[in-house]
Amino acid sequence: MSEFMKQMVNEVLSKQHSPKRNPPSRKTPAQEESSPSSAAGPVDIRRPNYQREQSKKRLSPLYRDSRRPTFTAGTGGRTPSEPPEKKADGQKDMLSSLQRLSLFQVKGLHRSSADGDAGELIGKSREGAEVWFYPHLHPKLAEWLNASGSRRCVGIVSSAVLRLGSLFIAEALLEDEPDIQSAIAWRESREEPFRLRLEAEEPDRLKRILREFYLRLNRSALRRVNAHLSRRPSALLSETLRLQDSRSAAVLEGVSRYEAVALLDRVLKEEPECPVRFAVEEKALLLQGEGEAVRSMLTRLKQEADRLL
């Protein structure tokens, strides 16, 4: 009996001192497939050299682009980069696009050079005067404009507003240009009371003169009253204005008929024996006479106009 009890006590004590073992957990099929087998050997873990990779990225842009991962839109996952064949095709497409663009630019330059012979509007002044330039006018159109057939480079200044100052501007610009032919239509039509036609052999030269004419017309339009002086009027100016054998001519432009009378009244009362002849024109006062006398009277009239008007 004692032996039996002793054996029972030993069994109880041995169970209390023995460690407990957890029952084995059942793996799901997905976990069994994902877990590597012990027979497959150790996992190959890539351990890149960080400094070497960074140096390659700094030194080689092509290497940096090749190492850059690509992502699929909407999935967030990575997709392998395109094979070299597709990249080569993309480069060919890009080169063909550049070639088409280059061809288009060359054609565009050729087309613009061809249009260089066409007429162009140099500008339109604030008062509506138009300045046109025709570097190579067609013979039929040259004949219609009464231009000579040998000189097809033609410039036109047309205005619906009659201004004596335009005649003085034309004379000042053409004074040192004897090779440029000019013709003026003055008060020939109500729709176009002033038209100046210029003809030249050199297109660049004529275009420069037309641009300067346009600039001076605009500057004159900014002022209320303008003064123009011609010390020796040309045949063009003398014939147009029918000057009487005068050595000098001047115009005070921008004054009405009765404003011109008021200004003349002030000046003539100060100098009753003034030898300058005058004519009151449409919005202008025309002066004729000796050079110094005309210049002095024009200066005094301009001063009075700036003070009173």
Tab-separated table of C-alpha atoms in Angstrom:
chain	number	residue	atom	x	y	z
A	1	MET	CA	0.000	0.000	0.000
A	2	SER	CA	2.761	2.418	0.826
A	3	GLU	CA	4.460	1.625	-2.455
A	4	PHE	CA	1.293	2.379	-4.345
A	5	MET	CA	0.822	5.732	-2.635
A	6	LYS	CA	4.428	6.666	-3.215
A	7	GLN	CA	4.059	5.950	-6.937
A	8	MET	CA	0.943	8.080	-7.166
A	9	VAL	CA	2.638	11.034	-5.443
A	10	ASN	CA	5.619	10.827	-7.782
A	11	GLU	CA	3.353	10.877	-10.845
A	12	VAL	CA	1.488	13.953	-9.584
A	13	LEU	CA	4.708	15.822	-8.850
A	14	SER	CA	6.198	14.940	-12.218
A	15	LYS	CA	3.122	16.330	-14.047
A	16	GLN	CA	3.333	19.621	-12.154
A	17	HIS	CA	7.014	20.229	-12.982
A	18	SER	CA	6.782	19.301	-16.713
A	19	PRO	CA	6.417	22.376	-19.190
A	20	LYS	CA	3.162	22.825	-21.064
A	21	ARG	CA	3.222	22.456	-24.912
A	22	ASN	CA	0.972	24.486	-27.140
A	23	PRO	CA	-1.018	22.469	-29.606
A	24	PRO	CA	0.144	22.838	-33.203
A	25	SER	CA	-1.848	25.494	-35.112
A	26	ARG	CA	-3.477	24.526	-38.348
A	27	LYS	CA	-2.235	26.427	-41.342
A	28	THR	CA	-4.546	27.642	-44.072
A	29	PRO	CA	-3.830	26.554	-47.638
A	30	ALA	CA	-2.819	30.108	-48.573
A	31	GLN	CA	-0.280	30.220	-45.738
A	32	GLU	CA	1.067	26.802	-46.643
A	33	GLU	CA	1.620	27.993	-50.234
A	34	SER	CA	3.201	31.280	-49.177
A	35	SER	CA	5.550	29.872	-46.542
A	36	PRO	CA	8.822	28.734	-48.020
A	37	SER	CA	9.831	25.149	-47.520
A	38	SER	CA	12.789	24.370	-45.380
A	39	ALA	CA	14.064	22.181	-48.172
A	40	ALA	CA	14.237	25.163	-50.578
A	41	GLY	CA	17.244	26.563	-48.773
A	42	PRO	CA	17.903	30.061	-47.374
A	43	VAL	CA	16.141	33.136	-48.819
A	44	ASP	CA	18.287	35.296	-51.134
A	45	ILE	CA	18.108	38.771	-49.563
A	46	ARG	CA	19.589	41.524	-51.766
A	47	ARG	CA	21.783	43.920	-49.851
A	48	PRO	CA	22.727	46.791	-52.244
A	49	ASN	CA	25.614	49.073	-51.524
A	50	TYR	CA	23.947	52.396	-50.807
A	51	GLN	CA	26.945	54.622	-51.560
A	52	ARG	CA	27.652	52.833	-54.826
A	53	GLU	CA	24.033	53.196	-55.951
A	54	GLN	CA	23.999	56.907	-55.119
A	55	SER	CA	27.217	57.547	-57.019
A	56	LYS	CA	25.815	55.756	-60.060
A	57	LYS	CA	22.667	57.871	-59.896
A	58	ARG	CA	24.687	61.085	-59.758
A	59	LEU	CA	27.043	60.136	-62.567
A	60	SER	CA	24.660	58.480	-65.002
A	61	PRO	CA	21.269	60.033	-65.840
A	62	LEU	CA	20.508	57.094	-68.101
A	63	TYR	CA	21.117	54.708	-65.198
A	64	ARG	CA	18.842	56.805	-63.011
A	65	ASP	CA	16.052	56.653	-65.587
A	66	SER	CA	16.499	52.894	-66.020
A	67	ARG	CA	16.249	52.359	-62.246
A	68	ARG	CA	13.092	54.425	-61.939
A	69	PRO	CA	10.039	52.166	-61.390
A	70	THR	CA	6.875	52.591	-63.416
A	71	PHE	CA	3.400	52.375	-61.932
A	72	THR	CA	0.130	51.261	-63.366
A	73	ALA	CA	-2.539	53.949	-63.152
A	74	GLY	CA	-5.383	53.063	-60.814
A	75	THR	CA	-3.828	49.923	-59.290
A	76	GLY	CA	-0.877	51.304	-57.387
A	77	GLY	CA	1.195	48.308	-58.418
A	78	ARG	CA	4.450	48.205	-60.282
A	79	THR	CA	4.778	47.118	-63.845
A	80	PRO	CA	7.961	46.145	-65.587
A	81	SER	CA	9.547	48.734	-67.832
A	82	GLU	CA	9.000	48.567	-71.549
A	83	PRO	CA	11.280	46.361	-73.566
A	84	PRO	CA	14.026	48.006	-75.615
A	85	GLU	CA	12.114	47.377	-78.843
A	86	LYS	CA	9.187	49.543	-77.725
A	87	LYS	CA	11.496	52.314	-76.562
A	88	ALA	CA	13.204	52.315	-79.915
A	89	ASP	CA	9.833	52.598	-81.624
A	90	GLY	CA	8.926	55.530	-79.393
A	91	GLN	CA	12.169	57.297	-80.250
A	92	LYS	CA	11.471	56.766	-83.957
A	93	ASP	CA	8.006	58.293	-83.545
A	94	MET	CA	9.478	61.261	-81.733
A	95	LEU	CA	12.113	61.757	-84.430
A	96	SER	CA	9.488	61.555	-87.168
A	97	SER	CA	7.434	64.221	-85.352
A	98	LEU	CA	10.489	66.466	-85.149
A	99	GLN	CA	11.145	65.937	-88.830
A	100	ARG	CA	7.565	66.882	-89.688
A	101	LEU	CA	7.877	69.994	-87.506
A	102	SER	CA	11.132	70.980	-89.219
A	103	LEU	CA	9.576	70.531	-92.644
A	104	PHE	CA	6.598	72.650	-91.592
A	105	GLN	CA	8.871	75.431	-90.354
A	106	VAL	CA	10.856	75.424	-93.579
A	107	LYS	CA	7.662	75.585	-95.640
A	108	GLY	CA	6.387	78.398	-93.431
A	109	LEU	CA	9.594	80.379	-93.976
A	110	HIS	CA	9.369	79.823	-97.687
A	111	ARG	CA	5.747	80.964	-97.711
A	112	SER	CA	6.508	84.099	-95.713
A	113	SER	CA	9.377	85.011	-98.059
A	114	ALA	CA	7.010	84.626	-101.002
A	115	ASP	CA	4.502	86.955	-99.305
A	116	GLY	CA	7.236	89.560	-98.883
A	117	ASP	CA	6.402	90.965	-102.323
A	118	ALA	CA	2.780	91.633	-101.362
A	119	GLY	CA	1.478	95.037	-100.381
A	120	GLU	CA	1.257	95.990	-96.718
A	121	LEU	CA	-0.275	98.705	-94.602
A	122	ILE	CA	2.488	100.691	-92.909
A	123	GLY	CA	-0.013	102.318	-90.590
A	124	LYS	CA	-3.177	104.303	-90.140
A	125	SER	CA	-2.889	107.646	-88.391
A	126	ARG	CA	-5.186	108.942	-85.681
A	127	GLU	CA	-7.009	111.085	-88.243
A	128	GLY	CA	-7.549	108.191	-90.646
A	129	ALA	CA	-4.672	108.726	-93.090
A	130	GLU	CA	-3.413	105.437	-94.521
A	131	VAL	CA	0.158	104.715	-95.581
A	132	TRP	CA	0.566	101.773	-97.988
A	133	PHE	CA	3.661	100.091	-99.359
A	134	TYR	CA	3.753	97.922	-102.505
A	135	PRO	CA	7.261	96.524	-103.041
A	136	HIS	CA	6.477	94.742	-106.325
A	137	LEU	CA	3.208	95.953	-107.777
A	138	HIS	CA	1.605	94.098	-110.672
A	139	PRO	CA	1.876	96.013	-113.974
A	140	LYS	CA	-1.900	96.222	-114.397
A	141	LEU	CA	-2.281	97.690	-110.899
A	142	ALA	CA	0.618	100.063	-111.473
A	143	GLU	CA	-1.163	101.358	-114.543
A	144	TRP	CA	-4.380	101.773	-112.553
A	145	LEU	CA	-2.469	103.884	-109.994
A	146	ASN	CA	-0.887	105.914	-112.817
A	147	ALA	CA	2.534	104.639	-111.802
A	148	SER	CA	5.285	104.160	-114.360
A	149	GLY	CA	5.813	100.638	-115.660
A	150	SER	CA	9.550	100.571	-115.014
A	151	ARG	CA	9.240	101.312	-111.291
A	152	ARG	CA	6.909	98.865	-109.650
A	153	CYS	CA	7.876	99.784	-106.072
A	154	VAL	CA	5.091	102.165	-105.093
A	155	GLY	CA	4.031	103.912	-101.897
A	156	ILE	CA	0.664	105.592	-101.299
A	157	VAL	CA	-0.381	108.086	-98.624
A	158	SER	CA	-4.130	108.667	-98.681
A	159	SER	CA	-6.241	110.830	-96.400
A	160	ALA	CA	-9.857	111.909	-96.244
A	161	VAL	CA	-8.781	114.968	-94.216
A	162	LEU	CA	-7.186	117.818	-96.128
A	163	ARG	CA	-4.108	119.074	-94.294
A	164	LEU	CA	-1.560	121.506	-95.661
A	165	GLY	CA	0.947	120.097	-93.226
A	166	SER	CA	1.006	116.825	-95.170
A	167	LEU	CA	2.469	118.674	-98.157
A	168	PHE	CA	5.249	120.175	-96.041
A	169	ILE	CA	6.006	116.782	-94.450
A	170	ALA	CA	6.302	115.208	-97.901
A	171	GLU	CA	8.628	117.949	-99.112
A	172	ALA	CA	10.872	117.653	-96.052
A	173	LEU	CA	11.228	113.889	-96.489
A	174	LEU	CA	11.839	114.048	-100.238
A	175	GLU	CA	14.252	116.968	-100.127
A	176	ASP	CA	17.325	114.699	-100.169
A	177	GLU	CA	15.762	111.922	-102.262
A	178	PRO	CA	16.033	113.028	-105.900
A	179	ASP	CA	15.704	109.460	-107.216
A	180	ILE	CA	12.195	109.037	-105.807
A	181	GLN	CA	9.387	110.153	-108.091
A	182	SER	CA	6.363	111.785	-106.490
A	183	ALA	CA	2.915	112.903	-107.535
A	184	ILE	CA	0.204	114.590	-105.468
A	185	ALA	CA	-3.532	114.588	-106.032
A	186	TRP	CA	-4.818	117.665	-104.201
A	187	ARG	CA	-8.544	118.350	-103.852
A	188	GLU	CA	-9.406	116.183	-106.831
A	189	SER	CA	-12.177	114.273	-105.032
A	190	ARG	CA	-14.255	114.801	-101.938
A	191	GLU	CA	-13.730	111.225	-100.704
A	192	GLU	CA	-9.943	111.462	-101.090
A	193	PRO	CA	-8.835	115.105	-101.079
A	194	PHE	CA	-5.173	114.195	-100.512
A	195	ARG	CA	-3.183	111.396	-102.118
A	196	LEU	CA	0.574	111.160	-102.449
A	197	ARG	CA	2.156	108.559	-104.732
A	198	LEU	CA	5.843	107.697	-104.450
A	199	GLU	CA	7.864	105.477	-106.797
A	200	ALA	CA	11.373	104.141	-106.299
A	201	GLU	CA	13.797	101.454	-107.424
A	202	GLU	CA	14.863	100.389	-103.931
A	203	PRO	CA	12.032	98.922	-101.795
A	204	ASP	CA	13.879	99.284	-98.471
A	205	ARG	CA	14.576	102.922	-99.114
A	206	LEU	CA	10.985	103.718	-99.993
A	207	LYS	CA	9.658	101.761	-97.027
A	208	ARG	CA	11.857	103.762	-94.650
A	209	ILE	CA	10.481	107.038	-96.007
A	210	LEU	CA	6.885	105.837	-95.720
A	211	ARG	CA	7.412	104.798	-92.107
A	212	GLU	CA	8.848	108.209	-91.250
A	213	PHE	CA	5.911	109.877	-93.000
A	214	TYR	CA	3.499	107.835	-90.884
A	215	LEU	CA	5.308	108.772	-87.642
A	216	ARG	CA	5.240	112.473	-88.461
A	217	LEU	CA	1.547	112.366	-89.287
A	218	ASN	CA	0.829	110.848	-85.890
A	219	ARG	CA	2.970	113.388	-84.055
A	220	SER	CA	1.154	116.228	-85.802
A	221	ALA	CA	-2.219	114.789	-84.779
A	222	LEU	CA	-1.207	114.945	-81.104
A	223	ARG	CA	-0.803	118.739	-81.137
A	224	ARG	CA	-3.522	121.328	-81.380
A	225	VAL	CA	-1.525	123.662	-83.622
A	226	ASN	CA	1.431	122.763	-85.862
A	227	ALA	CA	3.889	125.014	-87.654
A	228	HIS	CA	5.719	123.991	-90.868
A	229	LEU	CA	8.333	125.995	-92.764
A	230	SER	CA	9.887	125.500	-96.195
A	231	ARG	CA	12.765	127.869	-96.860
A	232	ARG	CA	12.919	126.939	-100.541
A	233	PRO	CA	9.680	125.380	-101.743
A	234	SER	CA	10.077	122.608	-104.293
A	235	ALA	CA	8.249	122.511	-107.589
A	236	LEU	CA	5.844	119.998	-106.108
A	237	LEU	CA	4.868	122.327	-103.258
A	238	SER	CA	4.810	125.446	-105.416
A	239	GLU	CA	2.586	123.904	-108.069
A	240	THR	CA	0.201	122.345	-105.564
A	241	LEU	CA	-0.288	125.497	-103.486
A	242	ARG	CA	0.205	127.896	-106.445
A	243	LEU	CA	2.830	129.924	-104.669
A	244	GLN	CA	3.757	133.279	-106.224
A	245	ASP	CA	7.500	133.230	-106.785
A	246	SER	CA	8.221	133.249	-103.072
A	247	ARG	CA	11.490	132.153	-101.594
A	248	SER	CA	9.876	130.733	-98.472
A	249	ALA	CA	6.517	129.378	-97.441
A	250	ALA	CA	5.028	128.390	-94.103
A	251	VAL	CA	1.764	127.149	-92.681
A	252	LEU	CA	0.185	127.402	-89.254
A	253	GLU	CA	-2.060	124.377	-89.170
A	254	GLY	CA	-4.933	123.624	-86.818
A	255	VAL	CA	-6.560	127.050	-86.580
A	256	SER	CA	-10.007	127.942	-87.829
A	257	ARG	CA	-10.699	130.884	-90.101
A	258	TYR	CA	-11.601	133.281	-87.314
A	259	GLU	CA	-8.840	132.065	-85.040
A	260	ALA	CA	-6.404	132.883	-87.860
A	261	VAL	CA	-7.912	136.365	-88.160
A	262	ALA	CA	-7.500	136.966	-84.412
A	263	LEU	CA	-3.874	135.861	-84.464
A	264	LEU	CA	-3.044	137.968	-87.520
A	265	ASP	CA	-4.721	140.977	-85.924
A	266	ARG	CA	-2.396	140.810	-82.930
A	267	VAL	CA	0.767	140.411	-85.000
A	268	LEU	CA	-0.045	143.000	-87.683
A	269	LYS	CA	-0.897	145.642	-85.074
A	270	GLU	CA	2.604	145.240	-83.670
A	271	GLU	CA	4.192	145.376	-87.140
A	272	PRO	CA	1.909	147.109	-89.661
A	273	GLU	CA	4.449	147.038	-92.506
A	274	CYS	CA	5.053	143.283	-92.387
A	275	PRO	CA	6.096	142.159	-95.926
A	276	VAL	CA	4.684	138.644	-95.545
A	277	ARG	CA	1.673	137.687	-97.642
A	278	PHE	CA	-0.941	135.446	-96.052
A	279	ALA	CA	-3.945	133.386	-97.100
A	280	VAL	CA	-6.532	131.882	-94.776
A	281	GLU	CA	-7.124	128.306	-95.866
A	282	GLU	CA	-9.271	125.495	-94.455
A	283	LYS	CA	-8.037	125.015	-90.864
A	284	ALA	CA	-4.713	126.600	-91.777
A	285	LEU	CA	-2.945	129.899	-92.290
A	286	LEU	CA	-0.554	130.025	-95.250
A	287	LEU	CA	2.365	132.488	-95.290
A	288	GLN	CA	4.592	133.513	-98.244
A	289	GLY	CA	7.508	135.900	-98.616
A	290	GLU	CA	11.169	136.392	-97.860
A	291	GLY	CA	12.805	133.681	-95.810
A	292	GLU	CA	13.635	135.524	-92.600
A	293	ALA	CA	10.403	137.519	-92.560
A	294	VAL	CA	8.304	134.367	-92.983
A	295	ARG	CA	10.221	132.525	-90.268
A	296	SER	CA	9.862	135.427	-87.803
A	297	MET	CA	6.143	135.846	-88.403
A	298	LEU	CA	5.510	132.096	-88.123
A	299	THR	CA	7.304	132.028	-84.756
A	300	ARG	CA	5.204	134.907	-83.387
A	301	LEU	CA	1.953	133.409	-84.640
A	302	LYS	CA	2.800	130.051	-83.067
A	303	GLN	CA	3.555	131.691	-79.726
A	304	GLU	CA	0.258	133.559	-79.741
A	305	ALA	CA	-1.630	130.390	-80.695
A	306	ASP	CA	-0.059	128.392	-77.868
A	307	ARG	CA	-0.948	131.152	-75.414
A	308	LEU	CA	-4.542	131.789	-76.545
A	309	LEU	CA	-5.827	128.519	-78.019
